[in-house]
Amino acid sequence: MRTLVGTLAGLACLAALAGPAPAAEPAAMTFTVVNIEYEGTKIWTPGTLVVKKGTKVTVKLINNVKSEPNQHGFAIPGYNVAAIVNRGEPQTVEFTADKAGVFPIICQLHPAHVGGELVVLE
């Protein structure tokens, strides 16, 4: 019994000296978002992106809208993200989701187009 108590005490001391485990780095997330036209309405799909705070986010943007104009915007003003995507020329945007909340995704070139939202969880 003394050996067991001594061993447990020794392990407790080692754990105390080691300190807390370092916080795990948030995982990176990659999304592919496609601009489409449905019955005359242009939208980015999926319309909602959900990540945890601290996540490095990569968004590949593909403009598949066949009608004119051939350029569409993708912007998340709350994160100073903005890209212009030409039909047939994918773009990539990257940022770190460093603040929690719900952030609108818009087309900065055509405000009437349907946008979406970035949801950053605590």
PDB file of C-alpha atoms in Angstrom, residues 1-11:
ATOM      1  CA  MET A   1       0.000   0.000   0.000  1.00  0.00           C
ATOM      2  CA  ARG A   2       2.876   2.370   0.830  1.00  0.00           C
ATOM      3  CA  THR A   3       4.360   1.715  -2.601  1.00  0.00           C
ATOM      4  CA  LEU A   4       1.070   2.601  -4.294  1.00  0.00           C
ATOM      5  CA  VAL A   5       0.697   5.817  -2.259  1.00  0.00           C
ATOM      6  CA  GLY A   6       4.324   6.756  -2.966  1.00  0.00           C
ATOM      7  CA  THR A   7       3.883   6.122  -6.674  1.00  0.00           C
ATOM      8  CA  LEU A   8       0.688   8.198  -6.832  1.00  0.00           C
ATOM      9  CA  ALA A   9       2.343  11.033  -4.900  1.00  0.00           C
ATOM     10  CA  GLY A  10       5.310  10.949  -7.283  1.00  0.00           C
ATOM     11  CA  LEU A  11       3.003  11.080 -10.315  1.00  0.00           C
TER      12      LEU A  11
END
